PDB file of C-alpha atoms in Angstrom:
ATOM      1  CA  MET A   1       0.000   0.000   0.000  1.00 54.00           C
ATOM      2  CA  HIS A   2       2.801   2.358   0.997  1.00 57.00           C
ATOM      3  CA  VAL A   3       4.756   1.469  -2.193  1.00 54.00           C
ATOM      4  CA  ALA A   4       1.701   2.184  -4.358  1.00 60.00           C
ATOM      5  CA  ARG A   5       1.205   5.580  -2.756  1.00 63.00           C
ATOM      6  CA  SER A   6       4.880   6.395  -3.178  1.00 66.00           C
ATOM      7  CA  HIS A   7       4.718   5.419  -6.846  1.00 59.00           C
ATOM      8  CA  GLN A   8       1.611   7.543  -7.368  1.00 70.00           C
ATOM      9  CA  MET A   9       3.296  10.499  -5.649  1.00 64.00           C
ATOM     10  CA  LYS A  10       6.317  10.160  -7.944  1.00 64.00           C
ATOM     11  CA  LYS A  11       4.001  10.208 -10.972  1.00 62.00           C
ATOM     12  CA  ILE A  12       2.343  13.377  -9.696  1.00 61.00           C
ATOM     13  CA  ILE A  13       5.703  15.050  -9.056  1.00 63.00           C
ATOM     14  CA  LEU A  14       6.954  13.944 -12.480  1.00 59.00           C
ATOM     15  CA  GLY A  15       3.798  15.308 -14.115  1.00 59.00           C
ATOM     16  CA  ILE A  16       4.214  18.646 -12.349  1.00 61.00           C
ATOM     17  CA  LEU A  17       7.888  18.740 -13.368  1.00 61.00           C
ATOM     18  CA  VAL A  18       7.058  17.988 -17.019  1.00 54.00           C
ATOM     19  CA  LEU A  19       4.337  20.648 -16.968  1.00 54.00           C
ATOM     20  CA  PHE A  20       6.751  23.150 -15.409  1.00 51.00           C
ATOM     21  CA  ILE A  21       9.429  22.395 -17.983  1.00 57.00           C
ATOM     22  CA  GLY A  22       6.870  22.668 -20.810  1.00 49.00           C
ATOM     23  CA  VAL A  23       5.541  26.019 -19.572  1.00 44.00           C
ATOM     24  CA  SER A  24       9.106  27.286 -19.088  1.00 45.00           C
ATOM     25  CA  ILE A  25      10.120  26.306 -22.607  1.00 51.00           C
ATOM     26  CA  TRP A  26       6.977  27.985 -23.999  1.00 46.00           C
ATOM     27  CA  TYR A  27       7.508  31.154 -21.956  1.00 49.00           C
ATOM     28  CA  LEU A  28      11.227  31.510 -22.612  1.00 49.00           C
ATOM     29  CA  PHE A  29      11.532  30.314 -26.220  1.00 52.00           C
ATOM     30  CA  ILE A  30       8.110  30.090 -27.930  1.00 50.00           C
ATOM     31  CA  LYS A  31       5.903  32.848 -26.496  1.00 67.00           C
ATOM     32  CA  GLN A  32       5.525  35.595 -29.120  1.00 70.00           C
ATOM     33  CA  TYR A  33       6.382  38.556 -26.900  1.00 82.00           C
ATOM     34  CA  ASP A  34       8.416  39.199 -23.775  1.00 81.00           C
ATOM     35  CA  TYR A  35       5.481  41.251 -22.520  1.00 84.00           C
ATOM     36  CA  GLU A  36       2.179  42.489 -23.892  1.00 88.00           C
ATOM     37  CA  ILE A  37       0.220  45.635 -23.007  1.00 90.00           C
ATOM     38  CA  THR A  38      -3.345  46.407 -24.085  1.00 93.00           C
ATOM     39  CA  PHE A  39      -5.475  49.507 -23.631  1.00 93.00           C
ATOM     40  CA  ILE A  40      -8.610  51.101 -25.079  1.00 94.00           C
ATOM     41  CA  ALA A  41      -8.771  54.277 -27.191  1.00 94.00           C
ATOM     42  CA  ASN A  42     -11.980  56.111 -28.099  1.00 95.00           C
ATOM     43  CA  LEU A  43     -10.989  56.266 -31.744  1.00 95.00           C
ATOM     44  CA  ALA A  44     -11.635  54.245 -34.853  1.00 95.00           C
ATOM     45  CA  PRO A  45      -8.721  51.873 -35.602  1.00 92.00           C
ATOM     46  CA  ILE A  46      -7.392  54.072 -38.434  1.00 91.00           C
ATOM     47  CA  GLY A  47      -7.498  57.124 -36.164  1.00 93.00           C
ATOM     48  CA  ALA A  48      -5.656  55.236 -33.415  1.00 92.00           C
ATOM     49  CA  TYR A  49      -3.068  54.097 -35.965  1.00 89.00           C
ATOM     50  CA  HIS A  50      -2.352  57.658 -37.069  1.00 89.00           C
ATOM     51  CA  GLN A  51      -2.136  58.900 -33.478  1.00 89.00           C
ATOM     52  CA  VAL A  52       0.369  56.176 -32.566  1.00 87.00           C
ATOM     53  CA  LYS A  53       2.475  57.121 -35.593  1.00 82.00           C
ATOM     54  CA  GLU A  54       2.958  60.506 -33.915  1.00 78.00           C
ATOM     55  CA  LEU A  55       4.208  58.964 -30.657  1.00 75.00           C
ATOM     56  CA  GLN A  56       7.751  60.118 -29.967  1.00 65.00           C
ATOM     57  CA  LEU A  57       9.714  57.095 -28.757  1.00 63.00           C
ATOM     58  CA  GLY A  58      12.903  57.719 -30.666  1.00 52.00           C
ATOM     59  CA  THR A  59      11.663  54.906 -32.857  1.00 50.00           C
ATOM     60  CA  GLU A  60      12.246  53.912 -36.426  1.00 50.00           C
ATOM     61  CA  MET A  61       9.200  52.537 -38.219  1.00 51.00           C
ATOM     62  CA  LYS A  62      10.273  49.273 -39.808  1.00 52.00           C
ATOM     63  CA  ASN A  63       6.981  48.115 -41.243  1.00 50.00           C
ATOM     64  CA  HIS A  64       3.381  49.220 -41.281  1.00 54.00           C
ATOM     65  CA  GLU A  65       0.162  48.271 -42.989  1.00 54.00           C
ATOM     66  CA  ILE A  66      -3.216  49.920 -43.246  1.00 58.00           C
ATOM     67  CA  ASN A  67      -5.961  48.312 -45.298  1.00 58.00           C
ATOM     68  CA  ASP A  68      -9.484  47.009 -44.885  1.00 55.00           C
ATOM     69  CA  LEU A  69      -8.275  43.750 -43.311  1.00 55.00           C
ATOM     70  CA  GLU A  70      -5.472  44.673 -40.944  1.00 67.00           C
ATOM     71  CA  ILE A  71      -3.878  47.718 -39.338  1.00 78.00           C
ATOM     72  CA  TYR A  72      -0.543  47.403 -37.613  1.00 76.00           C
ATOM     73  CA  LEU A  73       2.749  49.162 -36.891  1.00 83.00           C
ATOM     74  CA  LYS A  74       6.124  47.649 -36.141  1.00 84.00           C
ATOM     75  CA  HIS A  75       8.797  49.774 -34.470  1.00 81.00           C
ATOM     76  CA  GLU A  76      12.347  49.373 -33.291  1.00 82.00           C
ATOM     77  CA  ALA A  77      13.369  51.621 -30.418  1.00 80.00           C
ATOM     78  CA  THR A  78      16.124  52.116 -27.878  1.00 81.00           C
ATOM     79  CA  ILE A  79      14.702  52.135 -24.352  1.00 79.00           C
ATOM     80  CA  ASN A  80      17.064  52.500 -21.398  1.00 76.00           C
ATOM     81  CA  HIS A  81      20.032  51.695 -23.692  1.00 80.00           C
ATOM     82  CA  GLU A  82      18.398  48.468 -24.877  1.00 82.00           C
ATOM     83  CA  ASN A  83      17.101  47.743 -28.364  1.00 86.00           C
ATOM     84  CA  VAL A  84      13.474  46.641 -28.338  1.00 87.00           C
ATOM     85  CA  PHE A  85      10.885  45.700 -30.929  1.00 86.00           C
ATOM     86  CA  LEU A  86       7.337  47.053 -30.545  1.00 88.00           C
ATOM     87  CA  ASP A  87       4.501  45.383 -32.408  1.00 89.00           C
ATOM     88  CA  TRP A  88       1.297  47.500 -32.423  1.00 90.00           C
ATOM     89  CA  GLN A  89      -2.051  46.060 -33.467  1.00 90.00           C
ATOM     90  CA  PHE A  90      -5.405  47.863 -33.625  1.00 92.00           C
ATOM     91  CA  ASN A  91      -8.588  45.827 -33.155  1.00 91.00           C
ATOM     92  CA  ARG A  92     -12.057  47.277 -33.652  1.00 91.00           C
ATOM     93  CA  ILE A  93     -14.486  47.102 -30.754  1.00 93.00           C
ATOM     94  CA  HIS A  94     -16.908  49.691 -32.147  1.00 92.00           C
ATOM     95  CA  ASP A  95     -16.918  52.334 -34.899  1.00 93.00           C
ATOM     96  CA  THR A  96     -15.155  54.726 -32.512  1.00 94.00           C
ATOM     97  CA  ILE A  97     -13.525  52.345 -30.001  1.00 95.00           C
ATOM     98  CA  THR A  98     -10.283  50.424 -30.557  1.00 95.00           C
ATOM     99  CA  LYS A  99      -8.301  47.952 -28.480  1.00 95.00           C
ATOM    100  CA  ILE A 100      -4.601  48.699 -28.937  1.00 93.00           C
ATOM    101  CA  ARG A 101      -2.219  45.806 -28.292  1.00 93.00           C
ATOM    102  CA  VAL A 102       1.527  46.410 -27.938  1.00 91.00           C
ATOM    103  CA  GLY A 103       3.852  43.398 -28.013  1.00 89.00           C
ATOM    104  CA  ILE A 104       7.346  44.028 -26.598  1.00 86.00           C
ATOM    105  CA  ILE A 105      10.477  42.011 -27.445  1.00 83.00           C
ATOM    106  CA  SER A 106      14.030  42.717 -26.350  1.00 84.00           C
ATOM    107  CA  ILE A 107      16.086  42.311 -29.522  1.00 83.00           C
ATOM    108  CA  ASP A 108      19.373  41.377 -27.800  1.00 80.00           C
ATOM    109  CA  HIS A 109      18.340  39.913 -24.423  1.00 74.00           C
ATOM    110  CA  SER A 110      14.864  38.431 -24.815  1.00 75.00           C
ATOM    111  CA  ILE A 111      15.323  35.430 -22.460  1.00 74.00           C
ATOM    112  CA  LYS A 112      16.909  37.586 -19.762  1.00 78.00           C
ATOM    113  CA  ASN A 113      14.117  40.113 -20.151  1.00 72.00           C
ATOM    114  CA  ARG A 114      11.418  37.434 -19.830  1.00 74.00           C
ATOM    115  CA  ILE A 115      12.948  36.175 -16.586  1.00 75.00           C
ATOM    116  CA  GLN A 116      13.099  39.754 -15.260  1.00 78.00           C
ATOM    117  CA  VAL A 117       9.434  40.253 -16.218  1.00 70.00           C
ATOM    118  CA  LEU A 118       8.500  37.257 -14.028  1.00 76.00           C
ATOM    119  CA  ILE A 119      10.107  38.820 -10.955  1.00 75.00           C
ATOM    120  CA  GLY A 120       9.010  42.366 -11.821  1.00 76.00           C
ATOM    121  CA  SER A 121      12.522  43.714 -12.385  1.00 71.00           C
ATOM    122  CA  SER A 122      12.487  44.380 -16.150  1.00 83.00           C
ATOM    123  CA  VAL A 123      13.572  48.022 -16.396  1.00 83.00           C
ATOM    124  CA  VAL A 124      12.751  48.103 -20.114  1.00 84.00           C
ATOM    125  CA  VAL A 125       9.196  46.816 -19.713  1.00 83.00           C
ATOM    126  CA  ASN A 126       8.543  49.054 -16.698  1.00 86.00           C
ATOM    127  CA  GLU A 127       9.740  52.093 -18.629  1.00 86.00           C
ATOM    128  CA  ILE A 128       7.613  51.239 -21.674  1.00 85.00           C
ATOM    129  CA  LYS A 129       4.607  50.699 -19.397  1.00 86.00           C
ATOM    130  CA  GLN A 130       5.078  54.196 -17.971  1.00 89.00           C
ATOM    131  CA  ILE A 131       5.469  55.680 -21.455  1.00 87.00           C
ATOM    132  CA  LEU A 132       2.218  54.033 -22.539  1.00 88.00           C
ATOM    133  CA  ILE A 133       0.387  55.127 -19.379  1.00 89.00           C
ATOM    134  CA  ASN A 134       1.350  58.715 -20.172  1.00 89.00           C
ATOM    135  CA  TYR A 135       0.445  58.237 -23.822  1.00 89.00           C
ATOM    136  CA  ARG A 136      -2.939  56.761 -22.952  1.00 90.00           C
ATOM    137  CA  ALA A 137      -3.656  59.886 -20.868  1.00 92.00           C
ATOM    138  CA  LYS A 138      -2.645  62.046 -23.832  1.00 91.00           C
ATOM    139  CA  LEU A 139      -4.951  60.065 -26.122  1.00 92.00           C
ATOM    140  CA  ARG A 140      -7.804  60.461 -23.654  1.00 93.00           C
ATOM    141  CA  SER A 141      -7.277  64.237 -23.584  1.00 95.00           C
ATOM    142  CA  TYR A 142      -7.321  64.305 -27.381  1.00 95.00           C
ATOM    143  CA  THR A 143     -10.479  62.217 -27.767  1.00 95.00           C
ATOM    144  CA  ASN A 144     -12.268  64.391 -25.191  1.00 95.00           C
ATOM    145  CA  THR A 145     -11.990  67.360 -27.583  1.00 95.00           C
ATOM    146  CA  PHE A 146     -14.427  65.987 -30.162  1.00 96.00           C
ATOM    147  CA  LYS A 147     -17.380  63.659 -30.665  1.00 96.00           C
ATOM    148  CA  VAL A 148     -18.420  61.533 -33.651  1.00 97.00           C
ATOM    149  CA  ILE A 149     -21.962  60.208 -34.075  1.00 97.00           C
ATOM    150  CA  VAL A 150     -22.471  57.743 -36.916  1.00 97.00           C
ATOM    151  CA  GLU A 151     -26.031  58.011 -38.241  1.00 96.00           C
ATOM    152  CA  GLY A 152     -25.792  55.395 -41.002  1.00 95.00           C
ATOM    153  CA  GLU A 153     -27.125  55.327 -44.560  1.00 96.00           C
ATOM    154  CA  SER A 154     -28.493  58.520 -46.055  1.00 96.00           C
ATOM    155  CA  VAL A 155     -28.818  60.446 -49.326  1.00 96.00           C
ATOM    156  CA  LEU A 156     -26.717  63.519 -50.075  1.00 96.00           C
ATOM    157  CA  PRO A 157     -28.726  65.962 -52.242  1.00 95.00           C
ATOM    158  CA  GLY A 158     -27.143  67.387 -55.385  1.00 93.00           C
ATOM    159  CA  ARG A 159     -26.115  71.052 -55.414  1.00 93.00           C
ATOM    160  CA  GLN A 160     -24.165  73.619 -57.410  1.00 92.00           C
ATOM    161  CA  VAL A 161     -20.801  74.526 -55.898  1.00 93.00           C
ATOM    162  CA  LEU A 162     -17.933  76.925 -56.354  1.00 92.00           C
ATOM    163  CA  TYR A 163     -14.537  75.662 -55.225  1.00 93.00           C
ATOM    164  CA  VAL A 164     -10.745  75.715 -55.334  1.00 94.00           C
ATOM    165  CA  SER A 165      -8.720  72.500 -55.696  1.00 95.00           C
ATOM    166  CA  SER A 166      -5.385  71.505 -54.164  1.00 95.00           C
ATOM    167  CA  THR A 167      -3.202  68.570 -53.154  1.00 96.00           C
ATOM    168  CA  THR A 168      -1.877  68.254 -49.610  1.00 96.00           C
ATOM    169  CA  GLN A 169      -1.439  65.893 -46.662  1.00 95.00           C
ATOM    170  CA  ARG A 170      -4.559  64.945 -44.747  1.00 94.00           C
ATOM    171  CA  SER A 171      -3.093  66.523 -41.603  1.00 92.00           C
ATOM    172  CA  LYS A 172      -2.856  69.885 -43.421  1.00 94.00           C
ATOM    173  CA  LYS A 173      -6.458  69.914 -44.654  1.00 95.00           C
ATOM    174  CA  ALA A 174      -7.523  72.704 -42.263  1.00 93.00           C
ATOM    175  CA  ILE A 175      -4.607  74.911 -43.353  1.00 93.00           C
ATOM    176  CA  GLN A 176      -5.674  74.510 -46.981  1.00 93.00           C
ATOM    177  CA  MET A 177      -9.257  75.353 -46.038  1.00 93.00           C
ATOM    178  CA  LEU A 178      -8.153  78.662 -44.517  1.00 91.00           C
ATOM    179  CA  SER A 179      -5.993  79.478 -47.519  1.00 90.00           C
ATOM    180  CA  HIS A 180      -8.766  78.709 -50.025  1.00 90.00           C
ATOM    181  CA  ASN A 181     -11.369  80.595 -48.004  1.00 88.00           C
ATOM    182  CA  SER A 182      -9.286  83.777 -48.149  1.00 87.00           C
ATOM    183  CA  LEU A 183      -9.164  83.428 -51.941  1.00 86.00           C
ATOM    184  CA  LEU A 184     -12.732  82.320 -52.605  1.00 88.00           C
ATOM    185  CA  PHE A 185     -14.929  84.147 -50.091  1.00 84.00           C
ATOM    186  CA  PRO A 186     -14.192  87.708 -51.335  1.00 85.00           C
ATOM    187  CA  LYS A 187     -15.169  86.622 -54.856  1.00 83.00           C
ATOM    188  CA  LEU A 188     -18.683  85.833 -53.666  1.00 82.00           C
ATOM    189  CA  THR A 189     -19.149  89.409 -52.536  1.00 83.00           C
ATOM    190  CA  ASP A 190     -17.301  91.014 -55.459  1.00 82.00           C
ATOM    191  CA  TYR A 191     -19.428  89.236 -58.058  1.00 81.00           C
ATOM    192  CA  GLY A 192     -22.726  89.083 -56.185  1.00 82.00           C
ATOM    193  CA  ILE A 193     -22.793  85.280 -56.007  1.00 86.00           C
ATOM    194  CA  VAL A 194     -25.345  83.959 -53.509  1.00 87.00           C
ATOM    195  CA  LYS A 195     -24.259  81.191 -51.136  1.00 90.00           C
ATOM    196  CA  ASN A 196     -26.693  78.316 -50.748  1.00 91.00           C
ATOM    197  CA  GLY A 197     -25.329  76.417 -47.774  1.00 92.00           C
ATOM    198  CA  PRO A 198     -22.305  76.037 -45.490  1.00 95.00           C
ATOM    199  CA  PRO A 199     -18.726  75.653 -46.798  1.00 95.00           C
ATOM    200  CA  PHE A 200     -17.600  72.181 -47.756  1.00 96.00           C
ATOM    201  CA  VAL A 201     -14.566  70.018 -48.439  1.00 97.00           C
ATOM    202  CA  ARG A 202     -14.739  67.236 -51.022  1.00 97.00           C
ATOM    203  CA  ILE A 203     -11.950  64.687 -51.150  1.00 97.00           C
ATOM    204  CA  ASN A 204     -11.387  63.508 -54.725  1.00 96.00           C
ATOM    205  CA  GLU A 205      -8.484  61.165 -53.968  1.00 94.00           C
ATOM    206  CA  TRP A 206      -7.119  59.840 -50.688  1.00 93.00           C
ATOM    207  CA  ASN A 207      -4.040  57.653 -50.668  1.00 90.00           C
ATOM    208  CA  ARG A 208      -4.421  55.659 -47.457  1.00 82.00           C
ATOM    209  CA  ILE A 209      -0.706  54.716 -47.507  1.00 80.00           C
ATOM    210  CA  THR A 210       0.929  58.123 -48.073  1.00 86.00           C
ATOM    211  CA  ASP A 211      -2.018  60.008 -46.509  1.00 89.00           C
ATOM    212  CA  GLU A 212      -2.000  62.467 -49.406  1.00 95.00           C
ATOM    213  CA  ILE A 213      -5.337  63.953 -50.455  1.00 96.00           C
ATOM    214  CA  LYS A 214      -6.633  65.861 -53.455  1.00 97.00           C
ATOM    215  CA  MET A 215      -9.350  68.144 -52.160  1.00 96.00           C
ATOM    216  CA  ASP A 216     -11.851  70.802 -53.183  1.00 96.00           C
ATOM    217  CA  PHE A 217     -12.870  73.581 -50.798  1.00 96.00           C
ATOM    218  CA  GLY A 218     -15.777  75.842 -51.580  1.00 94.00           C
ATOM    219  CA  PHE A 219     -19.396  76.875 -51.119  1.00 93.00           C
ATOM    220  CA  PRO A 220     -22.752  75.691 -52.432  1.00 94.00           C
ATOM    221  CA  VAL A 221     -24.198  78.546 -54.511  1.00 92.00           C
ATOM    222  CA  VAL A 222     -27.485  79.419 -56.147  1.00 90.00           C
ATOM    223  CA  GLN A 223     -27.451  77.892 -59.619  1.00 84.00           C
ATOM    224  CA  GLN A 224     -26.665  80.171 -62.543  1.00 78.00           C
ATOM    225  CA  ASP A 225     -26.098  79.468 -66.233  1.00 74.00           C
ATOM    226  CA  SER A 226     -22.624  80.944 -65.944  1.00 71.00           C
ATOM    227  CA  LEU A 227     -20.522  82.868 -63.463  1.00 72.00           C
ATOM    228  CA  PRO A 228     -18.707  86.167 -64.093  1.00 71.00           C
ATOM    229  CA  ILE A 229     -15.543  85.053 -62.275  1.00 74.00           C
ATOM    230  CA  ASN A 230     -12.476  85.033 -64.507  1.00 72.00           C
ATOM    231  CA  ASP A 231     -10.079  83.039 -62.357  1.00 73.00           C
ATOM    232  CA  THR A 232      -8.583  79.740 -63.493  1.00 75.00           C
ATOM    233  CA  LYS A 233      -8.164  78.583 -59.882  1.00 85.00           C
ATOM    234  CA  ILE A 234     -11.911  78.661 -59.233  1.00 87.00           C
ATOM    235  CA  THR A 235     -14.250  75.972 -60.573  1.00 88.00           C
ATOM    236  CA  TYR A 236     -18.054  76.074 -60.949  1.00 87.00           C
ATOM    237  CA  ASP A 237     -19.383  72.539 -60.773  1.00 88.00           C
ATOM    238  CA  LYS A 238     -21.940  70.255 -59.117  1.00 90.00           C
ATOM    239  CA  ILE A 239     -22.002  67.711 -56.325  1.00 92.00           C
ATOM    240  CA  GLU A 240     -24.221  64.907 -57.593  1.00 92.00           C
ATOM    241  CA  LYS A 241     -27.022  63.369 -55.561  1.00 94.00           C
ATOM    242  CA  GLN A 242     -25.714  60.110 -54.107  1.00 95.00           C
ATOM    243  CA  LYS A 243     -26.152  57.391 -51.496  1.00 97.00           C
ATOM    244  CA  VAL A 244     -23.838  57.914 -48.551  1.00 97.00           C
ATOM    245  CA  LEU A 245     -23.010  56.994 -45.003  1.00 97.00           C
ATOM    246  CA  LYS A 246     -23.484  59.982 -42.711  1.00 98.00           C
ATOM    247  CA  ALA A 247     -21.869  61.061 -39.452  1.00 98.00           C
ATOM    248  CA  ILE A 248     -22.164  64.156 -37.284  1.00 98.00           C
ATOM    249  CA  TYR A 249     -18.913  65.594 -35.946  1.00 98.00           C
ATOM    250  CA  TYR A 250     -18.500  68.081 -33.074  1.00 97.00           C
ATOM    251  CA  GLY A 251     -15.091  69.626 -32.419  1.00 96.00           C
ATOM    252  CA  ASN A 252     -12.238  71.511 -34.021  1.00 95.00           C
ATOM    253  CA  TYR A 253     -12.460  71.113 -37.786  1.00 95.00           C
ATOM    254  CA  ARG A 254      -8.796  70.181 -38.078  1.00 94.00           C
ATOM    255  CA  ASN A 255      -9.761  66.783 -36.592  1.00 96.00           C
ATOM    256  CA  SER A 256     -12.994  66.215 -38.534  1.00 97.00           C
ATOM    257  CA  ASP A 257     -11.361  63.373 -40.459  1.00 96.00           C
ATOM    258  CA  GLU A 258     -11.802  61.256 -37.318  1.00 97.00           C
ATOM    259  CA  ALA A 259     -15.357  60.937 -38.647  1.00 97.00           C
ATOM    260  CA  TRP A 260     -13.988  59.521 -41.930  1.00 97.00           C
ATOM    261  CA  PHE A 261     -12.355  56.721 -39.979  1.00 96.00           C
ATOM    262  CA  ALA A 262     -15.520  55.986 -38.008  1.00 96.00           C
ATOM    263  CA  LEU A 263     -17.569  55.804 -41.223  1.00 97.00           C
ATOM    264  CA  ILE A 264     -15.048  53.397 -42.761  1.00 94.00           C
ATOM    265  CA  GLU A 265     -15.401  51.109 -39.740  1.00 93.00           C
ATOM    266  CA  HIS A 266     -19.180  51.356 -39.887  1.00 96.00           C
ATOM    267  CA  ALA A 267     -19.152  50.410 -43.576  1.00 95.00           C
ATOM    268  CA  LYS A 268     -16.973  47.364 -42.846  1.00 92.00           C
ATOM    269  CA  SER A 269     -19.291  46.247 -40.045  1.00 92.00           C
ATOM    270  CA  LYS A 270     -22.292  46.480 -42.402  1.00 93.00           C
ATOM    271  CA  GLY A 271     -20.561  44.880 -45.392  1.00 92.00           C
ATOM    272  CA  LEU A 272     -20.870  48.065 -47.472  1.00 94.00           C
ATOM    273  CA  LEU A 273     -18.394  49.101 -50.162  1.00 93.00           C
ATOM    274  CA  THR A 274     -17.489  52.783 -49.987  1.00 94.00           C
ATOM    275  CA  GLU A 275     -15.278  55.222 -51.854  1.00 93.00           C
ATOM    276  CA  ASN A 276     -12.298  56.960 -50.238  1.00 89.00           C
ATOM    277  CA  ARG A 277     -13.881  60.313 -51.108  1.00 94.00           C
ATOM    278  CA  PRO A 278     -15.384  61.905 -47.971  1.00 97.00           C
ATOM    279  CA  ILE A 279     -17.435  65.091 -48.222  1.00 97.00           C
ATOM    280  CA  GLU A 280     -17.687  67.497 -45.283  1.00 98.00           C
ATOM    281  CA  PHE A 281     -20.000  70.447 -44.598  1.00 97.00           C
ATOM    282  CA  PHE A 282     -19.058  72.921 -41.840  1.00 97.00           C
ATOM    283  CA  PHE A 283     -21.825  74.751 -39.972  1.00 96.00           C
ATOM    284  CA  ASN A 284     -19.876  77.063 -37.649  1.00 93.00           C
ATOM    285  CA  ASN A 285     -17.531  79.960 -38.260  1.00 88.00           C
ATOM    286  CA  PRO A 286     -14.480  79.367 -36.039  1.00 84.00           C
ATOM    287  CA  MET A 287     -13.865  83.135 -35.998  1.00 81.00           C
ATOM    288  CA  HIS A 288     -17.234  83.688 -34.257  1.00 83.00           C
ATOM    289  CA  GLU A 289     -17.545  80.583 -32.055  1.00 84.00           C
ATOM    290  CA  ALA A 290     -14.901  80.164 -29.341  1.00 86.00           C
ATOM    291  CA  ASN A 291     -16.178  76.846 -27.966  1.00 91.00           C
ATOM    292  CA  GLU A 292     -14.728  74.230 -30.312  1.00 93.00           C
ATOM    293  CA  LYS A 293     -16.963  71.489 -28.890  1.00 91.00           C
ATOM    294  CA  GLN A 294     -19.933  73.359 -30.394  1.00 93.00           C
ATOM    295  CA  TRP A 295     -18.500  73.346 -33.920  1.00 96.00           C
ATOM    296  CA  LYS A 296     -20.626  71.033 -36.028  1.00 97.00           C
ATOM    297  CA  ALA A 297     -19.885  69.285 -39.313  1.00 97.00           C
ATOM    298  CA  GLU A 298     -21.771  66.715 -41.334  1.00 98.00           C
ATOM    299  CA  ILE A 299     -19.527  64.082 -42.860  1.00 98.00           C
ATOM    300  CA  PHE A 300     -20.531  61.860 -45.789  1.00 98.00           C
ATOM    301  CA  LEU A 301     -18.824  58.792 -47.255  1.00 97.00           C
ATOM    302  CA  PRO A 302     -20.163  57.754 -50.692  1.00 96.00           C
ATOM    303  CA  ILE A 303     -21.472  54.199 -51.020  1.00 96.00           C
ATOM    304  CA  LYS A 304     -20.412  52.358 -54.163  1.00 90.00           C
ATOM    305  CA  ASN A 305     -23.127  51.119 -56.483  1.00 79.00           C
ATOM    306  CA  GLN A 306     -23.342  47.347 -55.971  1.00 65.00           C
TER     307      GLN A 306
END
């Protein structure tokens, strides 16, 4: 009886030892990351991606991808004199909520770093955790400055418009708007042209990789057979009636493209094909309204004919 119990005890100890060795091998040599950090951002995945790209970590971007299937960033950085690899992934929870996952690997001392993580003494991981805590607070401050409400499918009425075209980076859209407004708005008064709605931006091309846009900025106007303006920079044209996804944006207009990203996520969740050609209408004059949270814009993303 005693021998049987002793034999059974040895089997249990051996099983525990094998399990321990297996877990150790997995943790030290197979596990994908030395450490993994996740947090939530109140942004669409594309918006979170672009915000992370601005994070100053002394990093060099080695690889990145942004498409309808996957959004990720891969960085190499030097933290506390140690070379580390940071793997960022952005997973949709909602149109305007993203789970950000950051995988951390020490490039030169991964096994040592994993052991230090177990006993809480990894200086590299602790420093990165603090950086990301501070960054998460910065993201929260940013997302508190605006609000996006996705309304869903709608129809954008057709209208006559007067506009100026340009090519720029998405991040410089607001600067181009100001520049074009100073050129275009006086013409309305000089030539007696009647506005017929708030100013707009129409994106004709948007390269999601380079983030370059070709945009029109202008005003809806009362339809006329012809206009007396003799300026090659100014175009008289029409926005066609079309099926769209619609969102309402409140906040500083320089960040209104956060609504583009939310509409893209909404389209994906509904299985809708859309064009990378957002149209925005701005209902407040920033020169007259100091409270940016009251600035309203309607954002439209055209739905492709299917």
